[in-house]
Amino acid sequence: MCGIFCLLSRSAAPEGRDQAVLEPLQRRGPDSSRDVSVTGTDSGYRCLFSAHVLHMRGLLTPQPLQDAAGNVLLWNGEIFGGLPVDPDQNDTAVLSQRLQACGTAAEILSVLSAVRGPWAFVYHQRAAECLWFGRDFFGRRSLLWSFAAGTMTLTSVAAHSPASDPRSWQEVPAAGVFRVDLKEFARSDSVSLEIFPWDHPNIPSTSPESLPIYCLVETNPAGLAMSAPVPPLNESLPASSPDPPTESRLSVRDLDELLAGSARPDEAKRLIRVLSEAVRRRVQAPPPLAGSASVAVLFSGGIDSMVLAALADRHVPAQHPIDLLNVAFRLQEPKNHNKKRNKDSPNSGPTAPRTFSPFDVPDRLTGRAGLEELRGLNPERRWNFVEINVTPEELQEARRQRIRHLVLPLDSVLDDSIGCAIWFAARGAGTVMEDGGPRPFTSSAKVVLTGIGADEQLAGYSRHRVRFQAAGLRALLAELSMELGRISSRNLGRDDRVVGDQGKEARFPYLDEDVVSHLSSLPVWLKADLSLPRGVGEKLLLRSAARQLGLGPSAVLPKRAVQFGSRVAKMEDRREKASDKCRRLLTGFWLK
Ligand SMILES: *[C@@H]1O[C@H](CO)[C@@H](O)[C@H](O)[C@H]1NC(C)=O
Ligand SMILES: *[C@@H]1O[C@H](CO)[C@@H](O)[C@H](O)[C@H]1NC(C)=O
């Protein structure tokens, strides 16, 4: 993970950038910081490149990386495949060499579209006097842009500051790779961008109404495209229409019976194979400091995070711990609650807690149960179940200082809730239970696995059920296909910024190119069966995989979104709608 920044301006313009973004960039890349400035030979432009590197493995490779020909590369990415990178080589250095060998646009595109793994990059190609930038197909790394007369700024993360209107920031659409002709830029007031789009039906729009002013985008005249790493969604429909939905909840045994009779055991095996490989590529981390983990999982105990933890267990050496990060926001004590009377109250059975525990939110309870399942799966492993408890005061302070900057340019109540939950979870500061008592604990794992992408591909959200019930499988397919196209702007940029702020790297195994290709090629009825009840029908294929991995009750937990499971959403005004603009994210300057 790195923080990258580029300011393009006329050489006549005064030097200087908004210092407010420097700090969050440095938090993303605490291990090395450097600036490089480039000016046009006779044409009047200037590029200021600033890079802040988080060191993950191998030798530290400082950036901006300038090659012998004077090209400059800013790379916030990981090459997990596609281009050969030997164990003693650095991926940033390898990419820089590959790009240096390119002359034409087609050659640059073919190098970039070969990369498997997340990325955002900026590249100054000196001889051609142009600036390239963009994000990977899914948008797994953040990149924002902002334009003003005669300038363009690109940055991993922005900040509220008196110097800039927060509304000027937008996410760079993960629609393809962009190129600026710098000689032409020096002659004009606005920035003309050529786009080299991904050749895929579901890419985000770059239509004029979705673009900021001072920015023009046109498709490159040669019609060149980036070859997409995944095929379009399989849209085939079953011969007979599926049964109407049933209402009851099913048990693990019901699930097993159901799965035994279908063709799914083999499909589940295939899914485990690709997903396991995706996790393996993502947990190849530096050997951890003695006794501490190098890999953590954002962990609710739900099926997505349980499967990731079970697969990480296969690939992380047995003597290393794995950290399970579980976040809870303090519950309000119920009004009529009375600790003394509680144990006699009629509805407290033998398992009901005797005293009110303000952090026993739903995700904490499922997390503890999940921990027991994982211990059963591998009793030798040290699983650090990190209980991260957040009070309203801590929440407000962190939001004001950090999170509201990171969420930018997103601004809804939902972005606020999820941004806060993930920021605290990724920080990993809490307690672990040891010999009956809690011990303060902070996770030092730089790799943070998250389960995002499972719901979008396997029909896990309740809105999928609503679509299916209202308009059938074809409508469900349309919904799924739309969601994968917008996951970059809805989730991934934000999650990358929020996790990166902890000097850690979010990794998304469900969005590995091979996993998405595999799932996209399957017909929808193999992935989900929404005629079955909640907790079974959605993500049915993943549930079947979870059973084969040896997981138990967690395989039939219904979806619970993090903002509800962690109860962060409960801390605030309950009349708000998730899509409302969130006033808590705004500052004095721009609050009207
Ligand atoms: C390359 O170097 C960067 C910065 O030091 C580091 O974060 C990254 O993990 C390295 N990659 C490899 C494959 O060694
Ligand atoms: C879509 O799924 C059907 C049914 O399994 C299969 O026959 C077909 O080959 C798949 N299509 C693609 C493009 O993968």
Coordinates of C-alpha atoms and ligand atoms in Angstrom, one line a residue:
M1 CA 0.0 0.0 0.0
C2 CA 1.2 3.4 -0.8
G3 CA 0.0 7.0 -0.8
I4 CA 0.5 8.5 -4.2
F5 CA 0.0 12.1 -5.3
C6 CA 0.5 14.1 -8.5
L7 CA -0.1 17.7 -9.2
L8 CA -0.1 18.8 -12.8
S9 CA 0.0 22.5 -13.5
R10 CA 1.4 25.1 -15.9
S11 CA 5.0 25.9 -15.2
A12 CA 4.1 29.6 -14.9
A13 CA 1.7 28.8 -12.0
P14 CA 2.9 29.4 -8.5
E15 CA 4.4 26.3 -6.8
G16 CA 2.5 24.8 -3.9
R17 CA 0.0 22.2 -3.0
D18 CA -2.7 21.8 -0.3
Q19 CA -0.6 20.5 2.6
A20 CA -3.7 19.0 4.2
V21 CA -3.4 15.8 2.1
L22 CA 0.2 15.2 3.1
E23 CA -0.5 13.7 6.5
P24 CA -3.0 11.1 5.3
L25 CA -0.7 10.2 2.5
Q26 CA 2.1 9.6 4.9
R27 CA 0.0 7.4 7.1
R28 CA -0.7 5.2 4.1
G29 CA 3.0 5.0 3.4
P30 CA 5.0 5.4 6.6
D31 CA 8.2 3.8 5.5
S32 CA 9.6 6.2 2.8
S33 CA 8.4 9.6 1.5
R34 CA 9.8 11.4 -1.5
D35 CA 8.9 14.1 -4.1
V36 CA 10.1 14.3 -7.7
S37 CA 9.3 17.3 -9.9
V38 CA 9.3 17.2 -13.7
T39 CA 9.0 20.1 -16.1
G40 CA 8.3 19.9 -19.8
T41 CA 11.3 20.4 -22.1
D42 CA 10.1 23.5 -24.0
S43 CA 6.4 23.1 -23.3
G44 CA 5.1 24.9 -20.2
Y45 CA 3.9 22.2 -17.8
R46 CA 5.1 20.9 -14.4
C47 CA 4.3 17.6 -12.6
L48 CA 4.9 17.2 -9.0
F49 CA 5.0 13.6 -7.9
S50 CA 4.9 12.6 -4.3
A51 CA 5.0 9.1 -3.0
H52 CA 4.7 7.5 0.5
V53 CA 5.5 3.8 0.6
L54 CA 4.4 1.1 3.0
H55 CA 6.9 -1.7 2.9
M56 CA 5.3 -5.1 2.7
R57 CA 8.0 -7.6 1.5
G58 CA 11.5 -7.8 -0.1
L59 CA 13.7 -4.8 -0.3
L60 CA 12.2 -1.4 0.2
T61 CA 11.8 0.3 -3.2
P62 CA 11.3 4.0 -2.7
Q63 CA 9.0 5.9 -5.1
P64 CA 8.5 8.0 -7.2
L65 CA 10.6 5.5 -9.2
Q66 CA 12.5 7.3 -12.0
D67 CA 14.1 5.1 -14.7
A68 CA 17.3 5.9 -16.7
A69 CA 15.1 7.4 -19.5
G70 CA 13.5 9.8 -17.0
N71 CA 10.1 8.2 -16.9
V72 CA 8.4 8.5 -13.5
L73 CA 6.2 5.8 -11.9
L74 CA 3.9 6.0 -8.9
W75 CA 2.5 2.5 -8.2
N76 CA 0.1 1.8 -5.5
G77 CA -0.5 -1.9 -6.2
E78 CA 0.4 -5.5 -5.8
I79 CA 1.3 -7.8 -8.7
F80 CA -0.2 -11.2 -7.7
G81 CA 0.2 -12.6 -11.2
G82 CA 0.1 -11.9 -14.9
L83 CA 3.7 -10.5 -15.0
P84 CA 6.5 -12.6 -13.8
V85 CA 8.1 -11.2 -10.6
D86 CA 10.8 -13.4 -9.1
P87 CA 11.0 -13.8 -5.3
D88 CA 14.1 -11.5 -5.1
Q89 CA 12.5 -8.9 -7.4
N90 CA 10.3 -6.0 -6.5
D91 CA 7.0 -5.6 -8.4
T92 CA 7.3 -1.8 -8.6
A93 CA 10.8 -2.2 -10.2
V94 CA 9.6 -4.9 -12.5
L95 CA 6.7 -2.8 -13.7
S96 CA 8.9 0.2 -14.2
Q97 CA 11.2 -1.8 -16.4
R98 CA 8.3 -3.2 -18.4
L99 CA 6.8 0.2 -19.0
Q100 CA 10.2 1.7 -20.0
A101 CA 10.4 -0.9 -22.8
C102 CA 7.1 0.4 -24.2
G103 CA 6.9 2.8 -27.1
T104 CA 3.3 2.9 -28.2
A105 CA 0.1 3.2 -26.3
A106 CA -0.9 -0.4 -27.3
E107 CA 2.3 -1.7 -25.6
I108 CA 1.6 0.2 -22.4
L109 CA -2.0 -1.1 -22.3
S110 CA -0.9 -4.6 -22.8
V111 CA 1.5 -4.5 -19.9
L112 CA -1.1 -3.0 -17.6
S113 CA -3.9 -5.3 -18.6
A114 CA -1.7 -8.3 -18.0
V115 CA -1.3 -7.4 -14.3
R116 CA -3.3 -9.5 -11.9
G117 CA -3.9 -7.8 -8.6
P118 CA -5.1 -4.4 -7.3
W119 CA -3.6 -1.2 -8.5
A120 CA -3.8 2.6 -8.9
F121 CA -0.9 4.3 -10.8
V122 CA 0.4 7.5 -12.4
Y123 CA 3.1 7.3 -15.0
H124 CA 4.9 10.1 -16.8
Q125 CA 6.1 8.8 -20.2
R126 CA 8.9 11.3 -20.9
A127 CA 9.6 10.8 -24.6
A128 CA 6.0 11.0 -25.5
E129 CA 5.3 13.8 -23.1
C130 CA 2.2 12.3 -21.6
L131 CA 0.8 11.3 -18.3
W132 CA -1.0 8.0 -17.8
F133 CA -3.1 7.1 -14.8
G134 CA -6.0 4.8 -13.7
R135 CA -7.2 2.0 -11.5
D136 CA -7.5 -1.7 -11.9
F137 CA -10.7 -3.2 -13.3
F138 CA -12.5 -3.5 -10.0
G139 CA -11.1 -0.3 -8.5
R140 CA -9.5 -2.1 -5.5
R141 CA -7.1 0.9 -4.9
S142 CA -8.3 4.4 -4.4
L143 CA -7.5 7.2 -6.7
L144 CA -9.2 10.6 -6.6
W145 CA -9.0 13.6 -9.0
S146 CA -9.8 17.2 -8.8
F147 CA -9.6 19.9 -11.5
A148 CA -9.4 23.6 -11.6
A149 CA -8.4 26.1 -14.3
G150 CA -5.0 24.9 -15.5
T151 CA -4.5 22.1 -12.9
M152 CA -5.3 18.5 -12.2
T153 CA -4.6 16.8 -8.9
L154 CA -4.5 13.0 -8.5
T155 CA -4.3 11.5 -5.0
S156 CA -4.9 8.3 -3.1
V157 CA -6.7 10.2 -0.4
A158 CA -8.1 13.7 0.0
A159 CA -8.8 15.9 3.1
H160 CA -11.2 18.6 4.2
S161 CA -9.3 21.8 4.2
P162 CA -9.9 25.6 3.9
A163 CA -7.9 25.5 0.7
S164 CA -10.2 23.3 -1.3
D165 CA -13.9 22.7 -1.7
P166 CA -14.6 19.0 -0.6
R167 CA -17.0 18.8 -3.5
S168 CA -14.2 19.2 -6.0
W169 CA -13.0 15.7 -5.3
Q170 CA -14.2 12.7 -7.2
E171 CA -13.1 9.1 -7.5
V172 CA -11.3 8.4 -10.8
P173 CA -13.8 6.1 -12.5
A174 CA -12.5 2.5 -12.8
A175 CA -13.5 2.6 -16.5
G176 CA -10.1 2.2 -18.1
V177 CA -6.8 4.0 -18.3
F178 CA -6.5 7.7 -18.9
R179 CA -3.8 9.7 -20.8
V180 CA -3.1 13.4 -20.9
D181 CA -1.2 14.9 -23.7
L182 CA 1.0 17.3 -21.7
K183 CA 2.0 19.6 -24.6
E184 CA -1.7 20.1 -25.4
F185 CA -2.4 20.6 -21.7
A186 CA 0.1 23.5 -21.6
R187 CA -1.9 25.3 -24.3
S188 CA -5.4 25.0 -22.9
D189 CA -7.4 25.9 -19.8
S190 CA -9.1 22.5 -19.3
V191 CA -7.6 19.1 -19.2
S192 CA -8.4 16.8 -22.1
L193 CA -8.2 13.1 -21.2
E194 CA -8.2 10.2 -23.6
I195 CA -9.7 7.1 -22.2
F196 CA -8.6 3.5 -23.1
P197 CA -11.6 1.7 -21.7
W198 CA -11.8 -1.9 -20.4
D199 CA -13.5 -4.0 -23.0
H200 CA -16.3 -5.2 -20.7
P201 CA -20.1 -4.4 -20.6
N202 CA -20.2 -3.3 -17.0
I203 CA -17.7 -0.5 -16.7
P204 CA -18.5 2.8 -14.9
S205 CA -19.7 5.7 -17.0
T206 CA -17.5 8.6 -18.2
S207 CA -20.3 10.5 -19.8
P208 CA -19.9 14.2 -19.7
E209 CA -22.6 14.8 -17.0
S210 CA -20.6 12.5 -14.6
L211 CA -17.4 14.5 -15.0
P212 CA -16.1 17.6 -13.3
I213 CA -15.7 20.9 -15.1
Y214 CA -12.3 21.7 -16.6
C215 CA -12.1 18.0 -17.6
L216 CA -13.0 16.6 -21.0
V217 CA -12.9 12.9 -21.8
E218 CA -12.9 11.3 -25.1
T219 CA -12.3 7.7 -26.2
N220 CA -8.9 7.4 -27.9
P221 CA -9.3 7.9 -31.6
A222 CA -7.5 4.6 -32.4
G223 CA -10.2 2.7 -30.5
L224 CA -7.7 0.9 -28.4
A225 CA -9.0 -0.9 -25.3
M226 CA -7.7 -2.6 -22.1
S227 CA -8.5 -6.3 -22.2
A228 CA -10.7 -7.0 -19.1
P229 CA -9.4 -9.7 -16.7
V230 CA -12.8 -11.3 -16.3
P231 CA -15.6 -12.4 -18.7
P232 CA -19.2 -10.9 -18.6
L233 CA -21.7 -12.6 -16.3
N234 CA -23.2 -15.8 -17.5
E235 CA -26.8 -14.9 -18.2
S236 CA -28.3 -18.3 -19.0
L237 CA -31.5 -19.1 -17.3
P238 CA -32.8 -22.5 -16.1
A239 CA -35.2 -24.4 -18.3
S240 CA -38.0 -24.4 -15.7
S241 CA -38.8 -21.5 -13.4
P242 CA -37.7 -21.9 -9.8
D243 CA -40.1 -22.6 -6.9
P244 CA -41.7 -19.8 -5.0
P245 CA -39.9 -18.8 -1.9
T246 CA -40.4 -20.7 1.4
E247 CA -40.5 -18.9 4.6
S248 CA -39.0 -21.0 7.4
R249 CA -35.4 -21.0 8.7
L250 CA -33.3 -24.1 7.9
S251 CA -30.8 -25.8 10.1
V252 CA -27.3 -27.1 9.2
R253 CA -28.7 -30.6 8.8
D254 CA -31.4 -29.3 6.4
L255 CA -28.6 -27.5 4.4
D256 CA -26.6 -30.7 4.2
E257 CA -29.6 -32.7 2.9
L258 CA -30.3 -30.1 0.4
L259 CA -26.7 -30.0 -0.8
A260 CA -26.3 -33.7 -1.0
G261 CA -29.0 -34.0 -3.5
S262 CA -27.7 -31.4 -5.9
A263 CA -24.7 -31.1 -8.2
R264 CA -23.2 -28.6 -5.8
P265 CA -20.6 -30.7 -4.0
D266 CA -18.4 -30.6 -7.1
E267 CA -19.1 -26.9 -7.7
A268 CA -18.2 -26.2 -4.1
K269 CA -14.9 -28.0 -4.5
R270 CA -14.1 -25.9 -7.5
L271 CA -14.9 -22.7 -5.7
I272 CA -12.7 -23.7 -2.8
R273 CA -9.9 -24.4 -5.1
V274 CA -9.9 -20.9 -6.8
L275 CA -10.7 -19.1 -3.6
S276 CA -8.0 -20.9 -1.6
E277 CA -5.4 -19.9 -4.3
A278 CA -6.6 -16.3 -4.1
V279 CA -6.1 -16.3 -0.3
R280 CA -2.7 -18.0 -0.7
R281 CA -1.5 -15.2 -3.0
R282 CA -2.7 -12.6 -0.5
V283 CA -1.1 -14.0 2.7
Q284 CA 2.4 -14.4 1.4
A285 CA 3.6 -11.8 3.7
P286 CA 6.9 -11.1 5.4
P287 CA 7.7 -13.4 8.2
P288 CA 6.1 -11.8 11.2
L289 CA 7.9 -10.6 14.3
A290 CA 8.2 -13.5 16.8
G291 CA 4.8 -14.4 18.1
S292 CA 2.8 -11.8 16.2
A293 CA 0.6 -12.3 13.2
S294 CA 1.2 -11.0 9.7
V295 CA -2.3 -11.6 8.6
A296 CA -5.6 -10.4 10.0
V297 CA -9.2 -10.9 8.9
L298 CA -12.0 -8.4 9.4
F299 CA -14.1 -10.8 11.3
S300 CA -17.8 -10.9 12.1
G301 CA -18.2 -14.6 12.4
G302 CA -20.4 -14.5 9.3
I303 CA -19.9 -16.9 6.5
D304 CA -17.7 -14.6 4.3
S305 CA -15.1 -14.0 7.0
M306 CA -15.3 -17.5 8.3
V307 CA -14.4 -19.0 4.9
L308 CA -11.5 -16.5 4.6
A309 CA -10.2 -17.4 8.0
A310 CA -10.5 -21.2 7.3
L311 CA -8.6 -20.7 4.0
A312 CA -5.9 -18.5 5.6
D313 CA -5.4 -21.3 8.1
R314 CA -4.4 -23.5 5.2
H315 CA -1.6 -21.1 4.0
V316 CA -0.3 -19.3 7.1
P317 CA 2.4 -21.5 8.8
A318 CA 0.9 -23.3 11.8
Q319 CA 3.2 -21.6 14.3
H320 CA 2.0 -18.1 13.4
P321 CA -1.1 -16.6 14.9
I322 CA -3.9 -15.2 12.8
D323 CA -5.7 -12.1 14.1
L324 CA -9.5 -12.0 13.9
L325 CA -10.6 -8.3 14.2
N326 CA -14.1 -8.0 15.6
V327 CA -15.5 -4.5 16.2
A328 CA -18.4 -3.5 18.5
F329 CA -19.9 -0.1 19.2
R330 CA -21.3 0.4 22.7
L331 CA -25.0 -0.5 23.1
Q332 CA -27.3 1.7 25.0
E333 CA -28.4 0.1 28.2
P334 CA -32.1 -0.8 27.8
K335 CA -34.2 1.8 29.6
N336 CA -36.0 -0.7 31.9
H337 CA -32.9 -2.7 32.5
N338 CA -32.2 -3.6 36.1
K339 CA -29.2 -5.6 36.9
K340 CA -30.4 -7.0 40.2
R341 CA -33.7 -8.1 38.9
N342 CA -32.3 -9.5 35.6
K343 CA -31.6 -13.0 36.7
D344 CA -35.1 -13.6 37.9
S345 CA -36.8 -11.9 35.0
P346 CA -39.1 -14.3 33.2
N347 CA -37.4 -14.1 29.8
S348 CA -33.8 -14.8 30.9
G349 CA -33.2 -18.4 30.3
P350 CA -30.1 -20.3 31.5
T351 CA -28.0 -18.9 28.6
A352 CA -29.1 -15.3 28.9
P353 CA -26.3 -13.0 30.2
R354 CA -26.8 -12.0 33.8
T355 CA -25.4 -8.5 33.5
F356 CA -25.9 -6.2 30.6
S357 CA -22.7 -6.2 28.6
P358 CA -22.6 -3.0 26.4
F359 CA -20.4 -4.5 23.7
D360 CA -22.2 -7.8 23.2
V361 CA -23.5 -6.7 19.8
P362 CA -24.7 -9.2 17.2
D363 CA -21.3 -9.5 15.5
R364 CA -19.5 -10.0 18.8
L365 CA -21.8 -13.0 19.6
T366 CA -21.4 -14.6 16.2
G367 CA -17.7 -13.7 16.2
R368 CA -17.2 -15.7 19.5
A369 CA -19.2 -18.6 18.1
G370 CA -17.0 -18.4 14.9
L371 CA -13.9 -18.5 17.0
E372 CA -15.0 -21.7 18.6
E373 CA -15.6 -23.3 15.1
L374 CA -12.1 -22.2 14.0
R375 CA -10.5 -23.6 17.1
G376 CA -12.3 -26.9 16.4
L377 CA -10.9 -26.8 12.8
N378 CA -7.4 -26.1 13.9
P379 CA -6.7 -26.4 17.7
E380 CA -3.0 -25.9 17.2
R381 CA -3.3 -22.4 15.7
R382 CA -3.3 -19.4 18.0
W383 CA -6.4 -17.5 16.9
N384 CA -6.3 -13.9 18.4
F385 CA -9.9 -12.9 18.6
V386 CA -9.4 -9.2 19.1
E387 CA -12.4 -7.5 20.8
I388 CA -12.4 -3.9 19.6
N389 CA -14.8 -1.9 21.7
V390 CA -15.6 1.6 20.7
T391 CA -17.3 4.2 22.9
P392 CA -19.3 7.2 21.5
E393 CA -16.6 9.6 22.5
E394 CA -13.8 7.7 20.7
L395 CA -16.1 7.4 17.7
Q396 CA -16.6 11.2 17.5
E397 CA -13.0 12.0 18.0
A398 CA -11.8 9.6 15.3
R399 CA -14.5 10.7 12.9
R400 CA -13.5 14.3 13.3
Q401 CA -9.8 13.8 13.1
R402 CA -9.5 11.1 10.5
I403 CA -12.5 9.2 9.2
R404 CA -14.4 12.1 7.6
H405 CA -11.3 12.9 5.5
L406 CA -10.9 9.3 4.4
V407 CA -14.5 8.8 3.4
L408 CA -14.3 11.8 1.1
P409 CA -15.6 12.2 -1.7
L410 CA -18.4 9.8 -0.5
D411 CA -20.8 11.4 1.9
S412 CA -23.8 9.3 2.9
V413 CA -24.9 8.0 6.3
L414 CA -24.0 4.5 5.1
D415 CA -20.5 5.6 4.1
D416 CA -20.1 7.2 7.5
S417 CA -21.2 4.0 9.3
I418 CA -19.2 1.6 7.3
G419 CA -16.1 3.9 7.2
C420 CA -16.1 4.2 11.0
A421 CA -16.7 0.4 11.6
I422 CA -13.8 -0.6 9.2
W423 CA -11.4 2.1 10.5
F424 CA -11.7 0.9 14.1
A425 CA -11.7 -2.8 13.0
A426 CA -8.5 -2.3 10.9
R427 CA -6.8 -0.4 13.7
G428 CA -7.0 -3.7 15.6
A429 CA -6.6 -2.2 19.1
G430 CA -8.6 -4.0 21.7
T431 CA -8.4 -7.0 24.0
V432 CA -7.9 -10.7 23.7
M433 CA -9.2 -13.1 26.3
E434 CA -6.5 -15.1 28.1
D435 CA -6.9 -17.5 31.0
G436 CA -10.3 -16.0 31.7
G437 CA -9.3 -12.4 31.6
P438 CA -9.0 -9.7 29.0
R439 CA -5.5 -8.6 28.0
P440 CA -4.8 -5.4 26.0
F441 CA -3.8 -6.3 22.5
T442 CA -3.0 -4.4 19.2
S443 CA -2.8 -6.3 16.0
S444 CA 0.4 -5.7 14.1
A445 CA -0.7 -7.6 10.9
K446 CA -0.2 -5.4 7.8
V447 CA -2.3 -7.6 5.6
V448 CA -6.1 -7.3 6.3
L449 CA -8.3 -9.7 4.5
T450 CA -11.9 -8.5 3.9
G451 CA -14.9 -10.4 2.6
I452 CA -16.2 -7.7 0.3
G453 CA -17.4 -9.0 -3.1
A454 CA -19.0 -12.2 -1.9
D455 CA -22.5 -10.7 -1.5
E456 CA -22.3 -8.9 -4.9
Q457 CA -21.4 -12.0 -6.7
L458 CA -23.4 -14.7 -4.9
A459 CA -26.6 -12.7 -4.3
G460 CA -26.1 -12.1 -0.5
Y461 CA -28.0 -8.9 0.0
S462 CA -31.6 -8.7 1.0
R463 CA -32.3 -6.4 -2.0
H464 CA -31.4 -9.4 -4.2
R465 CA -34.2 -11.4 -2.6
V466 CA -36.5 -8.4 -3.1
R467 CA -35.6 -8.1 -6.8
F468 CA -35.9 -11.9 -7.3
Q469 CA -39.3 -12.0 -5.6
A470 CA -40.6 -9.0 -7.6
A471 CA -39.3 -9.8 -11.0
G472 CA -37.5 -13.2 -11.1
L473 CA -34.1 -14.4 -12.1
R474 CA -33.6 -12.2 -15.1
A475 CA -34.0 -9.1 -12.8
L476 CA -31.7 -10.6 -10.3
L477 CA -29.0 -11.1 -13.0
A478 CA -29.4 -7.5 -14.1
E479 CA -28.9 -6.3 -10.5
L480 CA -25.8 -8.5 -9.9
S481 CA -24.2 -7.3 -13.1
M482 CA -24.9 -3.6 -12.2
E483 CA -23.5 -4.1 -8.7
L484 CA -20.1 -5.5 -9.8
G485 CA -19.8 -2.5 -12.2
R486 CA -20.2 0.0 -9.4
I487 CA -18.4 -1.7 -6.5
S488 CA -15.4 0.5 -7.1
S489 CA -17.2 3.7 -6.5
R490 CA -19.6 2.4 -3.8
N491 CA -17.1 0.5 -1.6
L492 CA -13.6 -0.3 -2.6
G493 CA -12.0 3.1 -2.9
R494 CA -13.5 4.0 0.5
D495 CA -12.4 0.8 2.2
D496 CA -8.9 1.1 0.7
R497 CA -8.6 4.6 2.1
V498 CA -9.9 3.7 5.5
V499 CA -7.7 0.6 6.0
G500 CA -4.7 2.3 4.4
D501 CA -4.9 5.0 7.0
Q502 CA -3.7 2.4 9.6
G503 CA -0.6 1.7 7.6
K504 CA -2.1 -1.6 6.6
E505 CA -3.2 -3.1 3.3
A506 CA -6.8 -4.3 2.6
R507 CA -6.9 -7.4 0.4
F508 CA -10.0 -8.7 -1.2
P509 CA -9.8 -12.5 -2.0
Y510 CA -13.4 -12.6 -3.4
L511 CA -12.4 -10.0 -6.0
D512 CA -9.4 -11.9 -7.2
E513 CA -9.5 -12.1 -11.0
D514 CA -9.6 -15.9 -11.1
V515 CA -12.4 -16.0 -8.4
V516 CA -14.5 -13.5 -10.3
S517 CA -13.9 -15.2 -13.6
H518 CA -14.9 -18.5 -12.1
L519 CA -18.1 -17.1 -10.5
S520 CA -19.0 -15.0 -13.6
S521 CA -18.9 -18.1 -15.8
L522 CA -21.4 -20.0 -13.6
P523 CA -25.1 -19.7 -14.2
V524 CA -26.8 -17.8 -11.4
W525 CA -28.9 -20.7 -10.1
L526 CA -25.7 -22.5 -9.1
K527 CA -24.6 -19.6 -6.9
A528 CA -27.8 -18.8 -5.1
D529 CA -31.4 -20.2 -4.8
L530 CA -33.6 -17.5 -3.5
S531 CA -36.6 -19.7 -3.3
L532 CA -34.9 -21.1 -0.2
P533 CA -35.1 -19.3 3.2
R534 CA -32.7 -16.6 4.4
G535 CA -29.5 -18.1 5.8
V536 CA -29.4 -20.8 3.1
G537 CA -30.6 -19.6 -0.3
E538 CA -28.4 -16.6 -0.7
K539 CA -24.7 -17.4 -1.3
L540 CA -25.8 -21.1 -1.4
L541 CA -22.6 -22.2 -3.2
L542 CA -20.4 -20.5 -0.6
R543 CA -22.4 -22.2 2.2
S544 CA -21.8 -25.5 0.5
A545 CA -18.1 -24.7 0.3
A546 CA -18.1 -23.7 4.0
R547 CA -19.6 -27.1 5.0
Q548 CA -16.9 -28.9 2.9
L549 CA -14.3 -26.8 4.8
G550 CA -15.7 -28.2 8.0
L551 CA -17.5 -25.1 9.2
G552 CA -20.8 -25.7 11.1
P553 CA -23.5 -23.2 12.2
S554 CA -21.7 -20.2 10.7
A555 CA -22.5 -21.8 7.3
V556 CA -26.2 -20.9 7.8
L557 CA -26.0 -17.4 9.3
P558 CA -28.1 -14.9 7.4
K559 CA -26.4 -11.8 6.1
R560 CA -25.9 -9.0 8.6
A561 CA -24.4 -5.8 7.3
V562 CA -21.5 -4.4 9.4
Q563 CA -23.2 -1.2 10.3
F564 CA -26.0 -3.2 12.0
G565 CA -23.9 -6.1 13.3
S566 CA -21.4 -3.8 15.0
R567 CA -24.2 -1.5 16.1
V568 CA -22.4 1.6 14.8
A569 CA -25.5 2.7 13.0
K570 CA -27.4 2.6 16.3
M571 CA -25.2 5.2 17.9
E572 CA -26.6 7.9 15.7
D573 CA -29.9 9.4 14.8
R574 CA -32.1 6.5 14.0
R575 CA -34.4 8.4 11.7
E576 CA -31.7 8.9 9.1
K577 CA -31.8 6.9 5.9
A578 CA -28.6 5.2 4.8
S579 CA -28.6 7.1 1.5
D580 CA -29.0 10.6 3.2
K581 CA -26.0 12.9 3.1
C582 CA -24.3 12.6 6.5
R583 CA -23.9 15.9 8.3
R584 CA -21.4 14.4 10.7
L585 CA -18.9 14.1 7.8
L586 CA -19.0 17.8 6.9
T587 CA -16.9 20.6 8.4
G588 CA -17.5 24.1 9.5
F589 CA -16.2 25.7 6.3
W590 CA -18.6 24.0 4.0
L591 CA -21.6 23.3 6.3
K592 CA -24.4 25.6 5.3
Ligands
LIG1 C1 8.3 -3.7 -3.5 O1 8.6 -2.6 -2.7 C2 7.6 -2.0 -2.0 C3 8.1 -0.8 -1.2 O2 9.2 -1.2 -0.5 C4 6.9 -3.0 -1.1 O3 5.8 -2.4 -0.4 C5 6.4 -4.2 -1.9 O4 5.9 -5.1 -1.0 C6 7.6 -4.8 -2.6 N1 7.1 -5.9 -3.5 C7 7.7 -7.1 -3.6 C8 7.0 -8.1 -4.5 O5 8.7 -7.3 -3.0
LIG2 C1 -23.3 -20.5 -18.6 O1 -23.9 -21.6 -17.9 C2 -24.4 -22.7 -18.6 C3 -25.1 -23.6 -17.7 O2 -24.1 -24.2 -16.8 C4 -23.2 -23.3 -19.4 O3 -23.7 -24.4 -20.2 C5 -22.6 -22.3 -20.3 O4 -21.4 -22.8 -20.9 C6 -22.2 -21.0 -19.5 N1 -21.7 -20.0 -20.4 C7 -20.5 -19.4 -20.2 C8 -20.3 -18.3 -21.2 O5 -19.7 -19.7 -19.4

